[in-house]
Short mmCIF file of C-alpha atoms in Angstrom, two decimals:
data_model
loop_
_atom_site.label_atom_id
_atom_site.label_comp_id
_atom_site.label_asym_id
_atom_site.label_seq_id
_atom_site.Cartn_x
_atom_site.Cartn_y
_atom_site.Cartn_z
CA UNK E 851 -20.33 7.35 -95.18
CA UNK E 852 -17.34 5.08 -95.04
CA UNK E 853 -14.75 4.35 -92.18
CA UNK E 854 -11.22 3.30 -91.73
CA UNK E 855 -10.76 0.53 -89.53
CA UNK E 856 -7.84 0.76 -87.19
CA UNK E 857 -7.09 -2.17 -85.46
CA UNK E 858 -4.53 -2.07 -82.19
CA UNK E 859 -0.89 -2.55 -82.69
CA UNK E 860 -0.15 -5.83 -84.64
CA UNK E 861 0.77 -9.04 -82.43
CA UNK E 862 3.37 -11.11 -83.01
CA UNK E 863 2.67 -14.47 -84.36
CA UNK E 864 0.79 -16.69 -82.33
CA UNK E 865 1.18 -19.84 -84.01
CA UNK E 866 4.27 -21.76 -84.33
CA UNK E 867 5.75 -22.35 -87.93
CA UNK E 868 5.06 -26.19 -87.83
CA UNK E 869 1.24 -25.65 -86.98
CA UNK E 870 1.10 -22.70 -89.53
CA UNK E 871 2.38 -24.94 -92.11
CA UNK E 872 -0.41 -27.68 -91.23
CA UNK E 873 -3.17 -24.90 -91.23
CA UNK E 874 -2.10 -23.58 -94.53
CA UNK E 875 -2.10 -27.00 -96.11
CA UNK E 876 -5.59 -27.41 -94.62
CA UNK E 877 -6.77 -24.51 -96.14
CA UNK E 878 -5.22 -25.05 -99.61
CA UNK E 879 -7.01 -28.59 -99.46
CA UNK E 880 -10.58 -27.38 -98.03
CA UNK E 881 -10.59 -24.07 -100.27
CA UNK E 882 -10.24 -25.20 -103.72
CA UNK E 883 -11.94 -24.08 -107.25
CA UNK E 884 -15.30 -25.76 -108.31
CA UNK E 885 -17.47 -25.50 -111.40
CA UNK E 886 -21.09 -26.64 -110.74
CA UNK E 887 -22.67 -27.90 -107.59
CA UNK E 888 -20.28 -30.34 -105.79
CA UNK E 889 -22.33 -33.22 -105.71
CA UNK E 890 -23.75 -33.90 -108.99
CA UNK E 891 -19.92 -32.91 -109.82
CA UNK E 892 -18.58 -35.70 -107.62
CA UNK E 893 -20.92 -37.89 -109.43
CA UNK E 894 -19.48 -36.66 -112.77
CA UNK E 895 -15.94 -37.08 -111.33
CA UNK E 896 -16.71 -40.59 -110.50
CA UNK E 897 -18.16 -41.57 -113.99
CA UNK E 898 -15.24 -39.97 -115.53
CA UNK E 899 -12.83 -42.06 -113.62
CA UNK E 900 -14.52 -45.10 -114.40
CA UNK E 901 -14.88 -44.69 -117.88
CA UNK E 902 -11.21 -43.77 -118.15
CA UNK E 903 -10.43 -47.24 -116.54
CA UNK E 904 -13.00 -48.89 -119.07
CA UNK E 905 -11.05 -47.41 -121.76
CA UNK E 906 -14.11 -47.15 -123.94
CA UNK E 907 -17.67 -45.27 -123.93
CA UNK E 908 -19.89 -47.35 -121.36
CA UNK E 909 -22.75 -49.48 -122.71
CA UNK E 910 -24.15 -49.20 -119.13
CA UNK E 911 -23.66 -47.19 -115.84
CA UNK E 912 -24.60 -48.56 -112.75
CA UNK E 913 -24.65 -45.88 -109.70
CA UNK E 914 -25.20 -46.23 -106.06
CA UNK E 915 -25.32 -43.05 -104.01
CA UNK E 916 -25.80 -41.86 -100.54
CA UNK E 917 -29.14 -40.10 -99.60
CA UNK E 918 -27.41 -36.64 -99.34
CA UNK E 919 -25.79 -36.86 -102.93
CA UNK E 920 -29.29 -37.65 -104.40
CA UNK E 921 -30.73 -34.58 -102.28
CA UNK E 922 -28.27 -32.27 -103.46
CA UNK E 923 -28.20 -33.33 -107.01
CA UNK E 924 -31.80 -33.40 -107.80
CA UNK E 925 -32.89 -29.74 -108.42
CA UNK E 926 -29.61 -28.09 -109.29
CA UNK E 927 -28.47 -26.83 -112.95
CA UNK E 928 -25.42 -28.72 -114.54
CA UNK E 929 -22.93 -26.11 -115.68
CA UNK E 930 -23.20 -25.19 -119.37
CA UNK E 931 -26.31 -27.33 -120.16
CA UNK E 932 -29.56 -25.60 -119.14
CA UNK E 933 -30.43 -28.76 -117.50
CA UNK E 934 -30.94 -29.90 -114.18
CA UNK E 935 -30.12 -33.14 -112.29
CA UNK E 936 -27.84 -36.18 -112.43
CA UNK E 937 -28.61 -37.81 -115.63
CA UNK E 938 -26.86 -35.28 -117.91
CA UNK E 939 -24.06 -34.63 -115.33
CA UNK E 940 -23.28 -38.57 -115.49
CA UNK E 941 -23.45 -38.48 -119.34
CA UNK E 942 -21.00 -35.60 -119.41
CA UNK E 943 -18.80 -37.28 -116.92
CA UNK E 944 -18.58 -40.14 -119.15
CA UNK E 945 -18.13 -38.26 -122.55
CA UNK E 946 -16.00 -35.18 -121.85
CA UNK E 947 -15.19 -35.23 -118.06
CA UNK E 948 -11.34 -35.50 -117.10
CA UNK E 949 -10.64 -36.90 -113.65
CA UNK E 950 -7.39 -34.87 -113.37
CA UNK E 951 -9.59 -31.66 -112.94
CA UNK E 952 -11.16 -32.68 -109.93
CA UNK E 953 -14.21 -30.51 -109.04
CA UNK E 954 -13.70 -28.75 -112.25
CA UNK E 955 -14.31 -32.06 -114.07
CA UNK E 956 -16.82 -30.57 -116.76
CA UNK E 957 -14.93 -27.53 -117.73
CA UNK E 958 -14.74 -28.69 -121.10
CA UNK E 959 -18.47 -28.93 -121.64
CA UNK E 960 -19.39 -27.25 -125.08
CA UNK E 961 -23.03 -26.88 -126.77
CA UNK E 962 -22.08 -30.14 -128.98
CA UNK E 963 -21.23 -31.67 -126.16
CA UNK E 964 -24.39 -30.85 -124.41
CA UNK E 965 -26.26 -32.55 -127.55
CA UNK E 966 -24.16 -35.62 -127.38
CA UNK E 967 -24.93 -35.84 -123.62
CA UNK E 968 -28.56 -35.80 -124.37
CA UNK E 969 -28.42 -38.56 -126.93
CA UNK E 970 -26.41 -40.41 -124.05
CA UNK E 971 -28.85 -40.13 -121.69
CA UNK E 972 -31.65 -41.41 -124.22
CA UNK E 973 -29.63 -44.12 -125.51
CA UNK E 974 -27.30 -45.79 -122.52
CA UNK E 975 -28.68 -47.23 -119.55
CA UNK E 976 -28.15 -45.22 -116.42
CA UNK E 977 -29.53 -47.14 -113.19
CA UNK E 978 -29.51 -44.98 -109.89
CA UNK E 979 -29.65 -46.55 -106.37
CA UNK E 980 -30.19 -45.18 -103.06
CA UNK E 981 -27.60 -46.62 -100.74
CA UNK E 982 -29.44 -45.81 -97.40
CA UNK E 983 -26.73 -47.42 -95.29
CA UNK E 984 -23.78 -45.92 -97.20
CA UNK E 985 -20.24 -45.69 -95.29
CA UNK E 986 -20.57 -42.09 -95.42
CA UNK E 987 -23.23 -39.41 -96.24
CA UNK E 988 -21.13 -38.34 -99.16
CA UNK E 989 -20.86 -41.68 -100.88
CA UNK E 990 -20.50 -42.46 -104.79
CA UNK E 991 -19.98 -46.06 -106.35
CA UNK E 992 -19.87 -46.10 -110.20
CA UNK E 993 -19.90 -49.10 -112.36
CA UNK E 994 -19.49 -48.87 -116.10
CA UNK E 995 -19.81 -51.72 -118.60
CA UNK E 996 -18.92 -52.42 -122.27
CA UNK E 997 -18.01 -55.21 -124.37
CA UNK E 998 -17.95 -57.52 -121.67
CA UNK E 999 -15.42 -55.19 -119.71
CA UNK E 1000 -16.18 -53.48 -116.36
CA UNK E 1001 -14.75 -50.43 -114.45
CA UNK E 1002 -15.62 -48.99 -111.00
CA UNK E 1003 -14.89 -46.09 -109.15
CA UNK E 1004 -15.76 -45.11 -105.57
CA UNK E 1005 -15.46 -41.87 -104.02
CA UNK E 1006 -16.60 -41.27 -100.09
CA UNK E 1007 -16.06 -38.71 -97.46
CA UNK E 1008 -14.63 -36.16 -99.42
CA UNK E 1009 -15.67 -35.09 -103.03
CA UNK E 1010 -12.37 -35.96 -104.77
CA UNK E 1011 -11.50 -38.67 -102.53
CA UNK E 1012 -11.21 -42.25 -104.43
CA UNK E 1013 -11.26 -45.08 -102.15
CA UNK E 1014 -11.49 -47.95 -104.72
CA UNK E 1015 -10.56 -48.41 -108.19
CA UNK E 1016 -11.28 -51.76 -110.04
CA UNK E 1017 -11.10 -52.75 -113.83
CA UNK E 1018 -12.78 -56.20 -114.75
CA UNK E 1019 -12.96 -57.05 -110.87
CA UNK E 1020 -9.32 -56.57 -110.52
CA UNK E 1021 -8.53 -53.99 -107.69
CA UNK E 1022 -6.34 -51.10 -109.03
CA UNK E 1023 -6.54 -49.04 -105.88
CA UNK E 1024 -8.25 -49.72 -102.42
CA UNK E 1025 -7.65 -47.40 -99.39
CA UNK E 1026 -6.06 -49.07 -96.76
CA UNK E 1027 -8.48 -50.43 -94.24
CA UNK E 1028 -8.74 -48.22 -91.00
CA UNK E 1029 -7.46 -45.18 -93.08
CA UNK E 1030 -10.84 -43.61 -93.44
CA UNK E 1031 -12.63 -42.49 -90.44
CA UNK E 1032 -16.37 -41.19 -91.34
CA UNK E 1033 -16.08 -37.50 -92.41
CA UNK E 1034 -13.16 -36.59 -90.32
CA UNK E 1035 -9.82 -35.33 -91.73
CA UNK E 1036 -6.73 -37.02 -92.22
CA UNK E 1037 -5.09 -38.12 -89.16
CA UNK E 1038 -1.74 -35.73 -89.52
CA UNK E 1039 -4.14 -32.94 -90.25
CA UNK E 1040 -4.47 -30.20 -87.42
CA UNK E 1041 -7.30 -30.30 -85.14
CA UNK E 1042 -8.40 -26.78 -85.10
CA UNK E 1043 -10.34 -24.69 -81.92
CA UNK E 1044 -11.43 -21.24 -82.16
CA UNK E 1045 -8.67 -19.46 -80.45
CA UNK E 1046 -6.14 -21.09 -82.93
CA UNK E 1047 -8.41 -20.11 -85.97
CA UNK E 1048 -8.51 -16.33 -84.85
CA UNK E 1049 -4.68 -16.21 -83.88
CA UNK E 1050 -3.78 -17.97 -87.27
CA UNK E 1051 -5.71 -15.29 -89.15
CA UNK E 1052 -4.87 -12.34 -87.52
CA UNK E 1053 -0.95 -12.91 -86.63
CA UNK E 1054 0.19 -15.26 -89.91
CA UNK E 1055 2.79 -13.86 -91.91
CA UNK E 1056 0.72 -11.99 -94.89
CA UNK E 1057 2.67 -13.75 -97.34
CA UNK E 1058 1.80 -17.05 -96.41
CA UNK E 1059 -1.99 -16.30 -96.42
CA UNK E 1060 -2.11 -13.90 -99.82
CA UNK E 1061 -3.49 -16.59 -101.67
CA UNK E 1062 -6.81 -16.01 -100.19
CA UNK E 1063 -7.22 -12.92 -102.46
CA UNK E 1064 -8.11 -15.92 -105.28
CA UNK E 1065 -11.33 -16.42 -103.38
CA UNK E 1066 -12.16 -12.90 -103.41
CA UNK E 1067 -11.22 -12.90 -107.26
CA UNK E 1068 -13.33 -16.10 -108.20
CA UNK E 1069 -16.55 -15.18 -106.07
CA UNK E 1070 -16.59 -11.57 -107.21
CA UNK E 1071 -16.29 -12.73 -110.81
CA UNK E 1072 -19.08 -15.13 -110.48
CA UNK E 1073 -21.43 -12.60 -108.84
CA UNK E 1074 -20.67 -10.16 -111.55
CA UNK E 1075 -21.57 -12.51 -113.93
CA UNK E 1076 -24.76 -13.47 -112.59
CA UNK E 1077 -25.70 -9.69 -112.40
CA UNK E 1078 -25.48 -9.44 -116.36
CA UNK E 1079 -27.60 -12.40 -116.85
CA UNK E 1080 -30.70 -14.54 -115.65
CA UNK E 1081 -29.88 -17.46 -113.52
CA UNK E 1082 -31.60 -19.14 -110.93
CA UNK E 1083 -34.03 -16.89 -109.22
CA UNK E 1084 -32.19 -13.78 -110.33
CA UNK E 1085 -32.30 -12.58 -106.52
CA UNK E 1086 -28.95 -10.49 -106.77
CA UNK E 1087 -30.02 -8.82 -109.91
CA UNK E 1088 -33.46 -8.32 -108.53
CA UNK E 1089 -31.89 -6.47 -105.63
CA UNK E 1090 -29.46 -4.45 -107.88
CA UNK E 1091 -32.24 -3.33 -109.71
CA UNK E 1092 -35.31 -3.12 -107.48
CA UNK E 1093 -33.79 -3.06 -104.22
CA UNK E 1094 -33.05 0.58 -103.26
CA UNK E 1095 -36.81 1.18 -103.31
CA UNK E 1096 -36.96 -1.32 -100.18
CA UNK E 1097 -33.64 -1.91 -98.82
CA UNK E 1098 -31.87 1.32 -99.82
CA UNK E 1099 -28.26 2.01 -100.74
CA UNK E 1100 -26.91 0.15 -97.59
CA UNK E 1101 -23.86 -1.89 -96.89
CA UNK E 1102 -26.28 -4.93 -96.29
CA UNK E 1103 -28.02 -4.61 -99.47
CA UNK E 1104 -24.58 -4.82 -101.06
CA UNK E 1105 -23.53 -7.67 -99.44
CA UNK E 1106 -27.08 -9.49 -100.00
CA UNK E 1107 -26.71 -8.29 -103.74
CA UNK E 1108 -23.28 -9.71 -104.44
CA UNK E 1109 -23.51 -12.94 -102.30
CA UNK E 1110 -27.00 -14.12 -103.96
CA UNK E 1111 -25.63 -13.37 -106.96
CA UNK E 1112 -23.06 -15.71 -107.11
CA UNK E 1113 -25.21 -18.12 -105.66
CA UNK E 1114 -27.55 -17.71 -108.36
CA UNK E 1115 -24.81 -18.31 -110.99
CA UNK E 1116 -23.59 -21.60 -109.27
CA UNK E 1117 -27.27 -22.91 -108.65
CA UNK E 1118 -28.50 -21.83 -112.14
CA UNK E 1119 -25.63 -23.63 -114.01
CA UNK E 1120 -23.55 -20.81 -115.28
CA UNK E 1121 -20.06 -21.86 -116.60
CA UNK E 1122 -18.17 -20.07 -113.86
CA UNK E 1123 -15.83 -21.60 -111.16
CA UNK E 1124 -16.35 -20.43 -107.46
CA UNK E 1125 -14.02 -20.76 -104.61
CA UNK E 1126 -15.54 -23.49 -102.47
CA UNK E 1127 -14.99 -24.30 -98.72
CA UNK E 1128 -15.00 -27.89 -97.65
CA UNK E 1129 -16.38 -29.20 -100.44
CA UNK E 1130 -19.13 -26.62 -100.98
CA UNK E 1131 -19.56 -24.10 -103.40
CA UNK E 1132 -21.87 -21.98 -101.76
CA UNK E 1133 -20.23 -22.23 -98.61
CA UNK E 1134 -17.17 -20.81 -100.48
CA UNK E 1135 -19.31 -18.02 -101.70
CA UNK E 1136 -20.87 -17.13 -98.52
CA UNK E 1137 -17.70 -17.10 -96.53
CA UNK E 1138 -16.26 -15.14 -98.98
CA UNK E 1139 -18.47 -12.28 -100.49
CA UNK E 1140 -20.19 -10.66 -97.60
CA UNK E 1141 -16.58 -10.29 -96.06
CA UNK E 1142 -15.35 -8.63 -99.15
CA UNK E 1143 -18.13 -6.13 -99.76
CA UNK E 1144 -18.17 -5.18 -95.91
CA UNK E 1145 -14.42 -4.84 -96.29
CA UNK E 1146 -14.57 -2.54 -99.48
CA UNK E 1147 -17.38 -0.37 -98.19
CA UNK E 1148 -15.67 0.36 -94.97
CA UNK E 1149 -12.33 1.12 -96.75
CA UNK E 1150 -10.49 -2.01 -95.48
CA UNK E 1151 -6.47 -2.38 -96.51
CA UNK E 1152 -5.49 -5.10 -98.43
CA UNK E 1153 -4.23 -6.65 -95.29
CA UNK E 1154 -7.46 -6.74 -93.46
CA UNK E 1155 -9.34 -8.06 -96.42
CA UNK E 1156 -6.90 -11.08 -96.54
CA UNK E 1157 -6.73 -11.66 -92.86
CA UNK E 1158 -10.80 -11.39 -92.71
CA UNK E 1159 -10.84 -13.87 -95.46
CA UNK E 1160 -8.82 -16.27 -94.10
CA UNK E 1161 -10.65 -15.90 -90.62
CA UNK E 1162 -13.88 -16.53 -92.29
CA UNK E 1163 -12.93 -19.72 -94.19
CA UNK E 1164 -10.86 -20.92 -91.64
CA UNK E 1165 -13.59 -20.70 -89.27
CA UNK E 1166 -15.91 -22.61 -91.54
CA UNK E 1167 -13.27 -25.42 -92.04
CA UNK E 1168 -13.29 -25.69 -88.20
CA UNK E 1169 -16.90 -26.14 -87.76
CA UNK E 1170 -17.10 -28.62 -90.86
CA UNK E 1171 -14.30 -30.75 -88.85
CA UNK E 1172 -17.07 -31.96 -86.38
CA UNK E 1173 -20.11 -31.47 -88.62
CA UNK E 1174 -18.84 -33.33 -91.74
CA UNK E 1175 -19.08 -32.63 -95.43
CA UNK E 1176 -22.93 -33.40 -95.77
CA UNK E 1177 -25.67 -33.03 -93.07
CA UNK E 1178 -29.17 -31.87 -92.85
CA UNK E 1179 -27.76 -28.65 -91.38
CA UNK E 1180 -27.88 -25.93 -94.09
CA UNK E 1181 -24.30 -25.16 -95.04
CA UNK E 1182 -24.80 -21.30 -95.04
CA UNK E 1183 -25.23 -21.64 -91.17
CA UNK E 1184 -21.61 -22.58 -91.37
CA UNK E 1185 -20.11 -20.26 -93.89
CA UNK E 1186 -22.15 -17.29 -92.62
CA UNK E 1187 -20.81 -17.85 -89.06
CA UNK E 1188 -17.50 -17.74 -90.34
CA UNK E 1189 -18.30 -14.45 -92.34
CA UNK E 1190 -19.83 -13.01 -89.11
CA UNK E 1191 -16.21 -13.69 -87.26
CA UNK E 1192 -14.61 -11.75 -90.10
CA UNK E 1193 -17.01 -8.69 -90.30
CA UNK E 1194 -16.75 -8.51 -86.41
CA UNK E 1195 -12.91 -8.54 -86.66
CA UNK E 1196 -13.05 -5.71 -89.44
CA UNK E 1197 -15.25 -3.65 -87.25
CA UNK E 1198 -12.36 -3.60 -84.96
CA UNK E 1199 -13.42 -6.44 -82.49
CA UNK E 1200 -10.99 -9.04 -80.80
CA UNK E 1201 -11.05 -12.58 -80.02
CA UNK E 1202 -13.93 -11.96 -77.43
CA UNK E 1203 -16.03 -10.04 -79.61
CA UNK E 1204 -15.59 -12.82 -82.61
CA UNK E 1205 -16.78 -15.52 -79.90
CA UNK E 1206 -19.79 -13.36 -79.11
CA UNK E 1207 -20.68 -13.28 -82.87
CA UNK E 1208 -20.19 -17.11 -83.35
CA UNK E 1209 -22.69 -17.56 -80.47
CA UNK E 1210 -25.14 -14.97 -81.68
CA UNK E 1211 -25.07 -16.81 -84.99
CA UNK E 1212 -25.32 -20.09 -83.41
CA UNK E 1213 -28.51 -18.77 -81.27
CA UNK E 1214 -30.41 -17.86 -84.75
CA UNK E 1215 -29.58 -20.00 -87.55
CA UNK E 1216 -29.11 -23.52 -86.05
CA UNK E 1217 -32.52 -25.00 -86.92
CA UNK E 1218 -32.06 -24.05 -90.93
CA UNK E 1219 -32.35 -27.29 -92.60
CA UNK E 1220 -30.63 -28.67 -96.03
CA UNK E 1221 -33.33 -29.56 -98.47
CA UNK E 1222 -30.71 -29.92 -101.39
CA UNK E 1223 -28.86 -27.90 -103.64
CA UNK E 1224 -31.30 -25.50 -105.72
CA UNK E 1225 -31.43 -22.01 -107.12
CA UNK E 1226 -33.50 -21.12 -103.68
CA UNK E 1227 -30.27 -21.52 -102.11
CA UNK E 1228 -29.91 -17.76 -102.86
CA UNK E 1229 -32.84 -16.78 -100.44
CA UNK E 1230 -31.19 -19.11 -97.65
CA UNK E 1231 -27.72 -17.54 -98.06
CA UNK E 1232 -29.26 -14.04 -97.91
CA UNK E 1233 -30.67 -15.08 -94.33
CA UNK E 1234 -27.16 -16.13 -93.36
CA UNK E 1235 -25.80 -12.90 -94.78
CA UNK E 1236 -28.14 -10.89 -93.21
CA UNK E 1237 -27.95 -12.43 -89.63
CA UNK E 1238 -23.90 -12.37 -90.10
CA UNK E 1239 -24.02 -8.71 -89.97
CA UNK E 1240 -26.65 -8.47 -87.13
CA UNK E 1241 -24.63 -11.00 -84.92
CA UNK E 1242 -21.60 -8.78 -85.73
CA UNK E 1243 -23.34 -5.42 -84.72
CA UNK E 1244 -24.50 -7.09 -81.63
CA UNK E 1245 -21.18 -8.38 -80.28
CA UNK E 1246 -19.43 -5.12 -81.09
CA UNK E 1247 -22.26 -3.55 -78.85
CA UNK E 1248 -21.43 -5.76 -76.06
CA UNK E 1249 -24.12 -8.11 -76.67
CA UNK E 1250 -23.90 -11.86 -76.47
CA UNK E 1251 -26.56 -14.59 -76.29
CA UNK E 1252 -25.85 -16.18 -72.86
CA UNK E 1253 -25.42 -19.64 -71.86
CA UNK E 1254 -28.84 -19.95 -70.33
CA UNK E 1255 -30.44 -19.57 -73.73
CA UNK E 1256 -30.87 -22.44 -76.08
CA UNK E 1257 -27.76 -24.48 -77.23
CA UNK E 1258 -25.48 -21.61 -76.58
CA UNK E 1259 -22.72 -22.51 -73.91
CA UNK E 1260 -20.23 -20.30 -71.91
CA UNK E 1261 -17.14 -21.89 -74.12
CA UNK E 1262 -17.50 -20.78 -77.91
CA UNK E 1263 -15.54 -24.27 -79.04
CA UNK E 1264 -18.75 -26.36 -77.06
CA UNK E 1265 -21.27 -24.16 -78.67
CA UNK E 1266 -19.85 -24.87 -82.12
CA UNK E 1267 -19.78 -28.69 -81.02
CA UNK E 1268 -23.37 -28.29 -79.75
CA UNK E 1269 -24.40 -26.86 -83.35
CA UNK E 1270 -22.65 -29.88 -85.05
CA UNK E 1271 -24.02 -32.61 -82.73
CA UNK E 1272 -27.38 -31.33 -83.95
CA UNK E 1273 -26.57 -31.02 -87.57
CA UNK E 1274 -24.81 -34.44 -87.57
CA UNK E 1275 -26.68 -36.62 -85.03
CA UNK E 1276 -30.24 -35.15 -84.06
CA UNK E 1277 -31.27 -34.26 -87.48
CA UNK E 1278 -30.38 -37.72 -89.17
CA UNK E 1279 -34.17 -38.45 -89.01
CA UNK E 1280 -34.93 -34.66 -90.42
CA UNK E 1281 -32.52 -35.80 -93.40
CA UNK E 1282 -34.34 -38.94 -94.12
CA UNK E 1283 -37.79 -37.34 -94.16
CA UNK E 1284 -36.56 -34.56 -96.38
CA UNK E 1285 -34.98 -36.90 -98.95
CA UNK E 1286 -38.55 -39.00 -98.51
CA UNK E 1287 -40.33 -35.75 -99.67
CA UNK E 1288 -38.13 -35.02 -102.20
CA UNK E 1289 -38.28 -38.01 -104.20
CA UNK E 1290 -42.24 -38.82 -103.66
CA UNK E 1291 -43.41 -35.23 -104.94
#
């Protein structure tokens, strides 16, 4: 049985126009299409740019990569190749990559290009070096050489942010000293808090946020694509085909099925784009599909769908503002927290209920580590989806983890900050150890 969600009378716009415009700009920047896992894709993008600067096919490629880039590129499928890892991503970035496509740099991949890429890997020296002291957890430094010439492209802090371009040791572009600030956003970007996030999502003029429907379209298409094939561990397809016996025909089963399926496609190297969040396709999937499926099962209106998606994605962006692009904390913790706030709102909850959902999520999933992008991410995402629904149900039944429990504080923003402190600061050694294990198996 489905229900129709009825919210109280709509409140007037709670965010002034100038702030709304900044938030909308932030969402457009952080919620973008991506083809393939964004870490190897960032490497492909840097290689493509360096090759364009060189003006010819490289005879040698040298790369310096941060640990988190290496960790997230080792075990993931590269779109359209049937192959895993950095070498083919590097080769295709040089052969057919176009930097103007950004995170869709490899969208022109073809079987012929893959064969050329395989030959490239066998014939062109590709030297990868770990940069343990890189200026950011997300750092890609590419140098290409051919016929006595060289070119260099450096991406840092964000997956598409070029901070240095050189040709033959002449600087073509360099980010101004002091303009970068770790993983932080630009100085003029709005610094969010959860009250601002909630008020924007629930009161902004609908036409200003209608573009969030594109996240629904892209990520649903990715899920449907995976359900018709065999990608990754095919968790989504398994639930669709065999889950009735164990999970029933439930909203939770539908949520896990679709969300894990889209992840199966992405991690398995399917040539389908997804809508990413804060540089991560899996986070974009997790911020989108549980909300979409829940809204459909509950007969939500189009407006409710759009506002819920906005709340989910913007909550994820807010958490990432203090966490940073890459860390030892699994991104599904962030995105599923966003999804839980949206599900709570779709259940008829208000701001305090959404705060409770956040605290419930932090109390449960805060220790989930990231051990690289890989097909098994679909299982971690499923854990996040399940917890998102459970946390929302608790919140709507007046149940909230208290400030005497674990890292949860009375204030929701402090609770989020506690989570990101652990992910960004306390888990640094965890991140180092994970990479050590992964590279010495």
